[in-house]
């Protein structure tokens, strides 16, 4: 999907700015950068989706601990609880299914959670595992410590979700503004072709359109940095 969007954008830019699809060859680097952005956006979307699933799963673990289950049984119970919500094919359900099998093979809970954190590479998962390890070593009320950690992690995930909801309209505006330059030039090519004719087929026109394209790329990169907010 990312490759297809990149090819389409490169061909569109070549036609709009140079009136020649052959110019797409010199725009290949820009297409590669755009494809990387698309892949990064898709990966970020999947990670946010997983974080929402992880929040529900650790809340199910906390509920099991509150009900008096051991940590091992709370993990098993959380896996059963979240499967009807997301389906067995979802990433979080596969992870809990794997952890349950590992626990059934008498692996220690700490080792199981460490492998879980290593597979996901998520900061929130690592924080949860670190709190669990610290609670086990402290010898105190580990269940209360884990429940407090679950609450803090859940609140952080909810806060990030609220922030992303607040800036969703700005992201939509950014996407629209990215399309506007192409739409304007295409409209003028269709209605006032002679007016834009001086910008194509000559060295001066190529230089002007190249400068415009570079300004557009710079504005696009700046806009992406502005709307990317880390919590």
mmCIF file of N, CA, C and O in Angstrom, residues 62-148:
data_model
loop_
_atom_site.group_PDB
_atom_site.id
_atom_site.type_symbol
_atom_site.label_atom_id
_atom_site.label_comp_id
_atom_site.label_asym_id
_atom_site.label_seq_id
_atom_site.Cartn_x
_atom_site.Cartn_y
_atom_site.Cartn_z
ATOM 1 N N UNK A 62 -5.249 -6.959 36.798
ATOM 2 C CA UNK A 62 -5.463 -6.296 38.091
ATOM 3 C C UNK A 62 -6.770 -6.753 38.735
ATOM 4 O O UNK A 62 -6.841 -6.943 39.964
ATOM 5 N N UNK A 63 -7.810 -6.934 37.906
ATOM 6 C CA UNK A 63 -9.088 -7.410 38.443
ATOM 7 C C UNK A 63 -8.942 -8.817 39.012
ATOM 8 O O UNK A 63 -9.523 -9.146 40.053
ATOM 9 N N UNK A 64 -8.161 -9.644 38.328
ATOM 10 C CA UNK A 64 -7.925 -10.993 38.838
ATOM 11 C C UNK A 64 -7.168 -10.990 40.147
ATOM 12 O O UNK A 64 -7.468 -11.764 41.073
ATOM 13 N N UNK A 65 -6.160 -10.115 40.257
ATOM 14 C CA UNK A 65 -5.404 -10.004 41.508
ATOM 15 C C UNK A 65 -6.300 -9.532 42.647
ATOM 16 O O UNK A 65 -6.188 -10.010 43.781
ATOM 17 N N UNK A 66 -7.169 -8.577 42.325
ATOM 18 C CA UNK A 66 -8.091 -8.080 43.356
ATOM 19 C C UNK A 66 -9.037 -9.169 43.825
ATOM 20 O O UNK A 66 -9.457 -9.182 45.000
ATOM 21 N N UNK A 67 -9.384 -10.083 42.912
ATOM 22 C CA UNK A 67 -10.287 -11.178 43.269
ATOM 23 C C UNK A 67 -9.584 -12.282 44.054
ATOM 24 O O UNK A 67 -10.226 -13.248 44.482
ATOM 25 N N UNK A 68 -8.259 -12.149 44.232
ATOM 26 C CA UNK A 68 -7.529 -13.124 45.032
ATOM 27 C C UNK A 68 -6.740 -14.139 44.234
ATOM 28 O O UNK A 68 -6.169 -15.073 44.813
ATOM 29 N N UNK A 69 -6.674 -13.994 42.905
ATOM 30 C CA UNK A 69 -5.899 -14.915 42.091
ATOM 31 C C UNK A 69 -4.408 -14.668 42.295
ATOM 32 O O UNK A 69 -3.987 -13.555 42.628
ATOM 33 N N UNK A 70 -3.626 -15.691 42.068
ATOM 34 C CA UNK A 70 -2.183 -15.502 41.978
ATOM 35 C C UNK A 70 -1.868 -14.784 40.661
ATOM 36 O O UNK A 70 -2.727 -14.673 39.765
ATOM 37 N N UNK A 71 -0.625 -14.306 40.538
ATOM 38 C CA UNK A 71 -0.261 -13.599 39.314
ATOM 39 C C UNK A 71 -0.397 -14.513 38.103
ATOM 40 O O UNK A 71 -0.894 -14.106 37.044
ATOM 41 N N UNK A 72 0.042 -15.766 38.250
ATOM 42 C CA UNK A 72 -0.035 -16.713 37.135
ATOM 43 C C UNK A 72 -1.478 -16.930 36.685
ATOM 44 O O UNK A 72 -1.793 -16.878 35.486
ATOM 45 N N UNK A 73 -2.366 -17.149 37.652
ATOM 46 C CA UNK A 73 -3.775 -17.383 37.308
ATOM 47 C C UNK A 73 -4.441 -16.100 36.810
ATOM 48 O O UNK A 73 -5.362 -16.154 35.983
ATOM 49 N N UNK A 74 -3.977 -14.944 37.304
ATOM 50 C CA UNK A 74 -4.523 -13.683 36.806
ATOM 51 C C UNK A 74 -4.181 -13.486 35.338
ATOM 52 O O UNK A 74 -4.997 -12.989 34.554
ATOM 53 N N UNK A 75 -2.978 -13.879 34.944
ATOM 54 C CA UNK A 75 -2.580 -13.788 33.533
ATOM 55 C C UNK A 75 -3.425 -14.734 32.689
ATOM 56 O O UNK A 75 -3.906 -14.372 31.611
ATOM 57 N N UNK A 76 -3.608 -15.956 33.183
ATOM 58 C CA UNK A 76 -4.439 -16.912 32.445
ATOM 59 C C UNK A 76 -5.878 -16.388 32.305
ATOM 60 O O UNK A 76 -6.477 -16.450 31.221
ATOM 61 N N UNK A 77 -6.410 -15.857 33.411
ATOM 62 C CA UNK A 77 -7.768 -15.341 33.372
ATOM 63 C C UNK A 77 -7.907 -14.135 32.460
ATOM 64 O O UNK A 77 -8.920 -13.987 31.750
ATOM 65 N N UNK A 78 -6.886 -13.257 32.441
ATOM 66 C CA UNK A 78 -6.935 -12.083 31.560
ATOM 67 C C UNK A 78 -6.960 -12.512 30.096
ATOM 68 O O UNK A 78 -7.674 -11.917 29.277
ATOM 69 N N UNK A 79 -6.192 -13.550 29.777
ATOM 70 C CA UNK A 79 -6.204 -14.047 28.403
ATOM 71 C C UNK A 79 -7.580 -14.526 27.982
ATOM 72 O O UNK A 79 -8.030 -14.280 26.856
ATOM 73 N N UNK A 80 -8.270 -15.207 28.911
ATOM 74 C CA UNK A 80 -9.632 -15.673 28.593
ATOM 75 C C UNK A 80 -10.612 -14.508 28.491
ATOM 76 O O UNK A 80 -11.541 -14.535 27.676
ATOM 77 N N UNK A 81 -10.404 -13.475 29.310
ATOM 78 C CA UNK A 81 -11.343 -12.347 29.328
ATOM 79 C C UNK A 81 -11.250 -11.485 28.074
ATOM 80 O O UNK A 81 -12.272 -10.966 27.593
ATOM 81 N N UNK A 82 -10.038 -11.281 27.558
ATOM 82 C CA UNK A 82 -9.882 -10.358 26.430
ATOM 83 C C UNK A 82 -10.123 -11.022 25.081
ATOM 84 O O UNK A 82 -10.368 -10.323 24.093
ATOM 85 N N UNK A 83 -10.096 -12.354 25.046
ATOM 86 C CA UNK A 83 -10.288 -13.016 23.749
ATOM 87 C C UNK A 83 -11.653 -12.718 23.139
ATOM 88 O O UNK A 83 -11.751 -12.453 21.933
ATOM 89 N N UNK A 84 -12.760 -12.722 23.922
ATOM 90 C CA UNK A 84 -14.054 -12.364 23.313
ATOM 91 C C UNK A 84 -14.110 -10.910 22.838
ATOM 92 O O UNK A 84 -14.881 -10.587 21.929
ATOM 93 N N UNK A 85 -13.288 -10.032 23.440
ATOM 94 C CA UNK A 85 -13.308 -8.622 23.049
ATOM 95 C C UNK A 85 -12.652 -8.393 21.704
ATOM 96 O O UNK A 85 -13.123 -7.594 20.892
ATOM 97 N N UNK A 86 -11.527 -9.066 21.461
ATOM 98 C CA UNK A 86 -10.727 -8.770 20.270
ATOM 99 C C UNK A 86 -10.658 -9.919 19.274
ATOM 100 O O UNK A 86 -10.331 -9.693 18.109
ATOM 101 N N UNK A 87 -10.923 -11.130 19.711
ATOM 102 C CA UNK A 87 -10.793 -12.266 18.819
ATOM 103 C C UNK A 87 -9.416 -12.899 18.955
ATOM 104 O O UNK A 87 -8.433 -12.220 19.256
ATOM 105 N N UNK A 88 -9.318 -14.191 18.710
ATOM 106 C CA UNK A 88 -8.054 -14.909 18.945
ATOM 107 C C UNK A 88 -6.919 -14.485 18.030
ATOM 108 O O UNK A 88 -5.752 -14.774 18.316
ATOM 109 N N UNK A 89 -7.232 -13.828 16.910
ATOM 110 C CA UNK A 89 -6.182 -13.467 15.954
ATOM 111 C C UNK A 89 -5.495 -12.151 16.279
ATOM 112 O O UNK A 89 -4.475 -11.823 15.661
ATOM 113 N N UNK A 90 -6.033 -11.384 17.221
ATOM 114 C CA UNK A 90 -5.415 -10.112 17.569
ATOM 115 C C UNK A 90 -4.089 -10.343 18.292
ATOM 116 O O UNK A 90 -3.880 -11.363 18.954
ATOM 117 N N UNK A 91 -3.210 -9.364 18.162
ATOM 118 C CA UNK A 91 -1.855 -9.510 18.693
ATOM 119 C C UNK A 91 -1.845 -9.766 20.204
ATOM 120 O O UNK A 91 -1.131 -10.651 20.680
ATOM 121 N N UNK A 92 -2.657 -9.016 20.947
ATOM 122 C CA UNK A 92 -2.634 -9.156 22.395
ATOM 123 C C UNK A 92 -3.126 -10.538 22.811
ATOM 124 O O UNK A 92 -2.609 -11.134 23.773
ATOM 125 N N UNK A 93 -4.102 -11.067 22.085
ATOM 126 C CA UNK A 93 -4.620 -12.397 22.418
ATOM 127 C C UNK A 93 -3.577 -13.472 22.114
ATOM 128 O O UNK A 93 -3.429 -14.439 22.874
ATOM 129 N N UNK A 94 -2.841 -13.298 21.017
ATOM 130 C CA UNK A 94 -1.776 -14.255 20.710
ATOM 131 C C UNK A 94 -0.689 -14.199 21.785
ATOM 132 O O UNK A 94 -0.123 -15.234 22.167
ATOM 133 N N UNK A 95 -0.374 -12.995 22.253
ATOM 134 C CA UNK A 95 0.659 -12.857 23.288
ATOM 135 C C UNK A 95 0.230 -13.545 24.583
ATOM 136 O O UNK A 95 1.015 -14.264 25.202
ATOM 137 N N UNK A 96 -1.012 -13.333 24.992
ATOM 138 C CA UNK A 96 -1.473 -13.948 26.242
ATOM 139 C C UNK A 96 -1.618 -15.455 26.086
ATOM 140 O O UNK A 96 -1.401 -16.205 27.052
ATOM 141 N N UNK A 97 -1.970 -15.905 24.903
ATOM 142 C CA UNK A 97 -2.034 -17.347 24.668
ATOM 143 C C UNK A 97 -0.644 -17.967 24.795
ATOM 144 O O UNK A 97 -0.485 -19.044 25.397
ATOM 145 N N UNK A 98 0.349 -17.278 24.252
ATOM 146 C CA UNK A 98 1.725 -17.772 24.362
ATOM 147 C C UNK A 98 2.195 -17.753 25.808
ATOM 148 O O UNK A 98 2.823 -18.718 26.286
ATOM 149 N N UNK A 99 1.870 -16.678 26.549
ATOM 150 C CA UNK A 99 2.284 -16.620 27.957
ATOM 151 C C UNK A 99 1.623 -17.722 28.770
ATOM 152 O O UNK A 99 2.244 -18.301 29.672
ATOM 153 N N UNK A 100 0.377 -18.026 28.466
ATOM 154 C CA UNK A 100 -0.322 -19.102 29.177
ATOM 155 C C UNK A 100 0.357 -20.446 28.933
ATOM 156 O O UNK A 100 0.546 -21.252 29.863
ATOM 157 N N UNK A 101 0.748 -20.700 27.675
ATOM 158 C CA UNK A 101 1.442 -21.960 27.366
ATOM 159 C C UNK A 101 2.783 -22.021 28.090
ATOM 160 O O UNK A 101 3.188 -23.084 28.580
ATOM 161 N N UNK A 102 3.484 -20.881 28.148
ATOM 162 C CA UNK A 102 4.761 -20.874 28.847
ATOM 163 C C UNK A 102 4.587 -21.128 30.337
ATOM 164 O O UNK A 102 5.384 -21.845 30.947
ATOM 165 N N UNK A 103 3.547 -20.551 30.931
ATOM 166 C CA UNK A 103 3.277 -20.807 32.348
ATOM 167 C C UNK A 103 2.917 -22.267 32.579
ATOM 168 O O UNK A 103 3.295 -22.859 33.601
ATOM 169 N N UNK A 104 2.181 -22.850 31.634
ATOM 170 C CA UNK A 104 1.823 -24.267 31.762
ATOM 171 C C UNK A 104 3.048 -25.170 31.679
ATOM 172 O O UNK A 104 3.026 -26.307 32.172
ATOM 173 N N UNK A 105 4.123 -24.666 31.044
ATOM 174 C CA UNK A 105 5.371 -25.425 30.974
ATOM 175 C C UNK A 105 6.288 -25.117 32.153
ATOM 176 O O UNK A 105 7.483 -25.389 32.127
ATOM 177 N N UNK A 106 5.712 -24.485 33.196
ATOM 178 C CA UNK A 106 6.416 -24.201 34.444
ATOM 179 C C UNK A 106 7.537 -23.171 34.292
ATOM 180 O O UNK A 106 8.494 -23.184 35.077
ATOM 181 N N UNK A 107 7.419 -22.289 33.309
ATOM 182 C CA UNK A 107 8.338 -21.152 33.256
ATOM 183 C C UNK A 107 7.955 -20.163 34.350
ATOM 184 O O UNK A 107 6.774 -20.030 34.698
ATOM 185 N N UNK A 108 8.943 -19.483 34.892
ATOM 186 C CA UNK A 108 8.654 -18.507 35.942
ATOM 187 C C UNK A 108 7.897 -17.321 35.351
ATOM 188 O O UNK A 108 8.066 -16.974 34.173
ATOM 189 N N UNK A 109 7.075 -16.698 36.190
ATOM 190 C CA UNK A 109 6.284 -15.555 35.724
ATOM 191 C C UNK A 109 7.186 -14.413 35.263
ATOM 192 O O UNK A 109 6.902 -13.750 34.260
ATOM 193 N N UNK A 110 8.275 -14.186 35.990
ATOM 194 C CA UNK A 110 9.201 -13.119 35.605
ATOM 195 C C UNK A 110 9.796 -13.341 34.230
ATOM 196 O O UNK A 110 9.874 -12.411 33.421
ATOM 197 N N UNK A 111 10.205 -14.582 33.938
ATOM 198 C CA UNK A 111 10.789 -14.886 32.629
ATOM 199 C C UNK A 111 9.749 -14.738 31.520
ATOM 200 O O UNK A 111 10.049 -14.231 30.425
ATOM 201 N N UNK A 112 8.521 -15.172 31.803
ATOM 202 C CA UNK A 112 7.442 -15.056 30.807
ATOM 203 C C UNK A 112 7.177 -13.589 30.468
ATOM 204 O O UNK A 112 7.067 -13.203 29.300
ATOM 205 N N UNK A 113 7.096 -12.750 31.501
ATOM 206 C CA UNK A 113 6.832 -11.332 31.262
ATOM 207 C C UNK A 113 8.015 -10.639 30.603
ATOM 208 O O UNK A 113 7.829 -9.729 29.784
ATOM 209 N N UNK A 114 9.237 -11.051 30.951
ATOM 210 C CA UNK A 114 10.417 -10.473 30.297
ATOM 211 C C UNK A 114 10.396 -10.752 28.798
ATOM 212 O O UNK A 114 10.710 -9.868 27.983
ATOM 213 N N UNK A 115 10.057 -11.976 28.429
ATOM 214 C CA UNK A 115 9.978 -12.307 26.997
ATOM 215 C C UNK A 115 8.850 -11.526 26.324
ATOM 216 O O UNK A 115 8.996 -11.084 25.177
ATOM 217 N N UNK A 116 7.752 -11.360 27.026
ATOM 218 C CA UNK A 116 6.637 -10.567 26.493
ATOM 219 C C UNK A 116 7.078 -9.135 26.211
ATOM 220 O O UNK A 116 6.817 -8.590 25.129
ATOM 221 N N UNK A 117 7.780 -8.524 27.157
ATOM 222 C CA UNK A 117 8.271 -7.158 26.957
ATOM 223 C C UNK A 117 9.278 -7.094 25.817
ATOM 224 O O UNK A 117 9.281 -6.145 25.025
ATOM 225 N N UNK A 118 10.128 -8.116 25.710
ATOM 226 C CA UNK A 118 11.117 -8.128 24.635
ATOM 227 C C UNK A 118 10.480 -8.239 23.262
ATOM 228 O O UNK A 118 10.952 -7.624 22.297
ATOM 229 N N UNK A 119 9.402 -9.013 23.153
ATOM 230 C CA UNK A 119 8.738 -9.169 21.856
ATOM 231 C C UNK A 119 8.023 -7.889 21.435
ATOM 232 O O UNK A 119 8.007 -7.534 20.256
ATOM 233 N N UNK A 120 7.412 -7.213 22.380
ATOM 234 C CA UNK A 120 6.624 -6.032 22.025
ATOM 235 C C UNK A 120 7.490 -4.799 21.818
ATOM 236 O O UNK A 120 7.205 -3.983 20.946
ATOM 237 N N UNK A 121 8.537 -4.646 22.638
ATOM 238 C CA UNK A 121 9.370 -3.455 22.519
ATOM 239 C C UNK A 121 8.665 -2.178 22.917
ATOM 240 O O UNK A 121 9.109 -1.085 22.567
ATOM 241 N N UNK A 122 7.569 -2.295 23.670
ATOM 242 C CA UNK A 122 6.789 -1.139 24.090
ATOM 243 C C UNK A 122 7.244 -0.661 25.461
ATOM 244 O O UNK A 122 7.434 -1.466 26.386
ATOM 245 N N UNK A 123 7.397 0.658 25.608
ATOM 246 C CA UNK A 123 7.844 1.223 26.877
ATOM 247 C C UNK A 123 6.873 0.909 28.003
ATOM 248 O O UNK A 123 7.290 0.587 29.123
ATOM 249 N N UNK A 124 5.572 0.988 27.736
ATOM 250 C CA UNK A 124 4.590 0.728 28.780
ATOM 251 C C UNK A 124 4.640 -0.727 29.238
ATOM 252 O O UNK A 124 4.478 -1.015 30.435
ATOM 253 N N UNK A 125 4.855 -1.635 28.307
ATOM 254 C CA UNK A 125 4.972 -3.053 28.674
ATOM 255 C C UNK A 125 6.217 -3.268 29.528
ATOM 256 O O UNK A 125 6.190 -3.977 30.541
ATOM 257 N N UNK A 126 7.320 -2.643 29.125
ATOM 258 C CA UNK A 126 8.558 -2.771 29.894
ATOM 259 C C UNK A 126 8.400 -2.187 31.300
ATOM 260 O O UNK A 126 8.905 -2.756 32.275
ATOM 261 N N UNK A 127 7.694 -1.064 31.401
ATOM 262 C CA UNK A 127 7.456 -0.471 32.724
ATOM 263 C C UNK A 127 6.654 -1.418 33.614
ATOM 264 O O UNK A 127 6.948 -1.571 34.813
ATOM 265 N N UNK A 128 5.642 -2.033 33.029
ATOM 266 C CA UNK A 128 4.818 -2.970 33.797
ATOM 267 C C UNK A 128 5.651 -4.154 34.284
ATOM 268 O O UNK A 128 5.564 -4.560 35.450
ATOM 269 N N UNK A 129 6.482 -4.688 33.408
ATOM 270 C CA UNK A 129 7.327 -5.827 33.775
ATOM 271 C C UNK A 129 8.343 -5.427 34.839
ATOM 272 O O UNK A 129 8.608 -6.182 35.790
ATOM 273 N N UNK A 130 8.915 -4.230 34.701
ATOM 274 C CA UNK A 130 9.889 -3.762 35.700
ATOM 275 C C UNK A 130 9.241 -3.587 37.071
ATOM 276 O O UNK A 130 9.832 -3.920 38.104
ATOM 277 N N UNK A 131 8.019 -3.044 37.084
ATOM 278 C CA UNK A 131 7.306 -2.899 38.355
ATOM 279 C C UNK A 131 7.015 -4.259 38.965
ATOM 280 O O UNK A 131 7.160 -4.463 40.182
ATOM 281 N N UNK A 132 6.633 -5.205 38.122
ATOM 282 C CA UNK A 132 6.356 -6.556 38.624
ATOM 283 C C UNK A 132 7.616 -7.160 39.252
ATOM 284 O O UNK A 132 7.566 -7.733 40.345
ATOM 285 N N UNK A 133 8.763 -7.016 38.573
ATOM 286 C CA UNK A 133 10.012 -7.568 39.093
ATOM 287 C C UNK A 133 10.400 -6.895 40.404
ATOM 288 O O UNK A 133 10.828 -7.556 41.361
ATOM 289 N N UNK A 134 10.237 -5.558 40.451
ATOM 290 C CA UNK A 134 10.577 -4.830 41.676
ATOM 291 C C UNK A 134 9.658 -5.231 42.824
ATOM 292 O O UNK A 134 10.101 -5.350 43.980
ATOM 293 N N UNK A 135 8.372 -5.424 42.532
ATOM 294 C CA UNK A 135 7.418 -5.814 43.575
ATOM 295 C C UNK A 135 7.755 -7.191 44.137
ATOM 296 O O UNK A 135 7.642 -7.435 45.336
ATOM 297 N N UNK A 136 8.174 -8.103 43.254
ATOM 298 C CA UNK A 136 8.539 -9.446 43.706
ATOM 299 C C UNK A 136 9.759 -9.411 44.624
ATOM 300 O O UNK A 136 9.844 -10.128 45.624
ATOM 301 N N UNK A 137 10.742 -8.550 44.263
ATOM 302 C CA UNK A 137 11.968 -8.481 45.045
ATOM 303 C C UNK A 137 11.752 -7.773 46.384
ATOM 304 O O UNK A 137 12.424 -8.063 47.357
ATOM 305 N N UNK A 138 10.835 -6.820 46.407
ATOM 306 C CA UNK A 138 10.647 -6.034 47.624
ATOM 307 C C UNK A 138 10.057 -6.855 48.762
ATOM 308 O O UNK A 138 10.277 -6.559 49.936
ATOM 309 N N UNK A 139 9.278 -7.862 48.410
ATOM 310 C CA UNK A 139 8.684 -8.717 49.430
ATOM 311 C C UNK A 139 7.503 -8.092 50.145
ATOM 312 O O UNK A 139 6.997 -8.647 51.112
ATOM 313 N N UNK A 140 7.065 -6.932 49.686
ATOM 314 C CA UNK A 140 5.935 -6.256 50.302
ATOM 315 C C UNK A 140 4.622 -6.710 49.693
ATOM 316 O O UNK A 140 4.483 -7.850 49.231
ATOM 317 N N UNK A 141 3.668 -5.801 49.706
ATOM 318 C CA UNK A 141 2.359 -6.096 49.122
ATOM 319 C C UNK A 141 2.469 -5.960 47.604
ATOM 320 O O UNK A 141 2.132 -4.930 47.021
ATOM 321 N N UNK A 142 2.985 -7.009 46.968
ATOM 322 C CA UNK A 142 3.256 -6.958 45.522
ATOM 323 C C UNK A 142 1.979 -6.778 44.716
ATOM 324 O O UNK A 142 1.981 -6.101 43.682
ATOM 325 N N UNK A 143 0.884 -7.348 45.177
ATOM 326 C CA UNK A 143 -0.371 -7.238 44.425
ATOM 327 C C UNK A 143 -0.843 -5.788 44.394
ATOM 328 O O UNK A 143 -1.252 -5.267 43.349
ATOM 329 N N UNK A 144 -0.754 -5.096 45.517
ATOM 330 C CA UNK A 144 -1.154 -3.681 45.563
ATOM 331 C C UNK A 144 -0.238 -2.839 44.688
ATOM 332 O O UNK A 144 -0.692 -1.922 43.990
ATOM 333 N N UNK A 145 1.063 -3.150 44.693
ATOM 334 C CA UNK A 145 2.019 -2.402 43.863
ATOM 335 C C UNK A 145 1.693 -2.586 42.388
ATOM 336 O O UNK A 145 1.681 -1.622 41.607
ATOM 337 N N UNK A 146 1.415 -3.818 41.997
ATOM 338 C CA UNK A 146 1.093 -4.095 40.591
ATOM 339 C C UNK A 146 -0.197 -3.399 40.191
ATOM 340 O O UNK A 146 -0.298 -2.823 39.094
ATOM 341 N N UNK A 147 -1.188 -3.426 41.072
ATOM 342 C CA UNK A 147 -2.460 -2.758 40.757
ATOM 343 C C UNK A 147 -2.266 -1.260 40.593
ATOM 344 O O UNK A 147 -2.853 -0.634 39.699
ATOM 345 N N UNK A 148 -1.432 -0.646 41.440
ATOM 346 C CA UNK A 148 -1.156 0.790 41.303
ATOM 347 C C UNK A 148 -0.431 1.083 39.995
ATOM 348 O O UNK A 148 -0.717 2.091 39.318
#
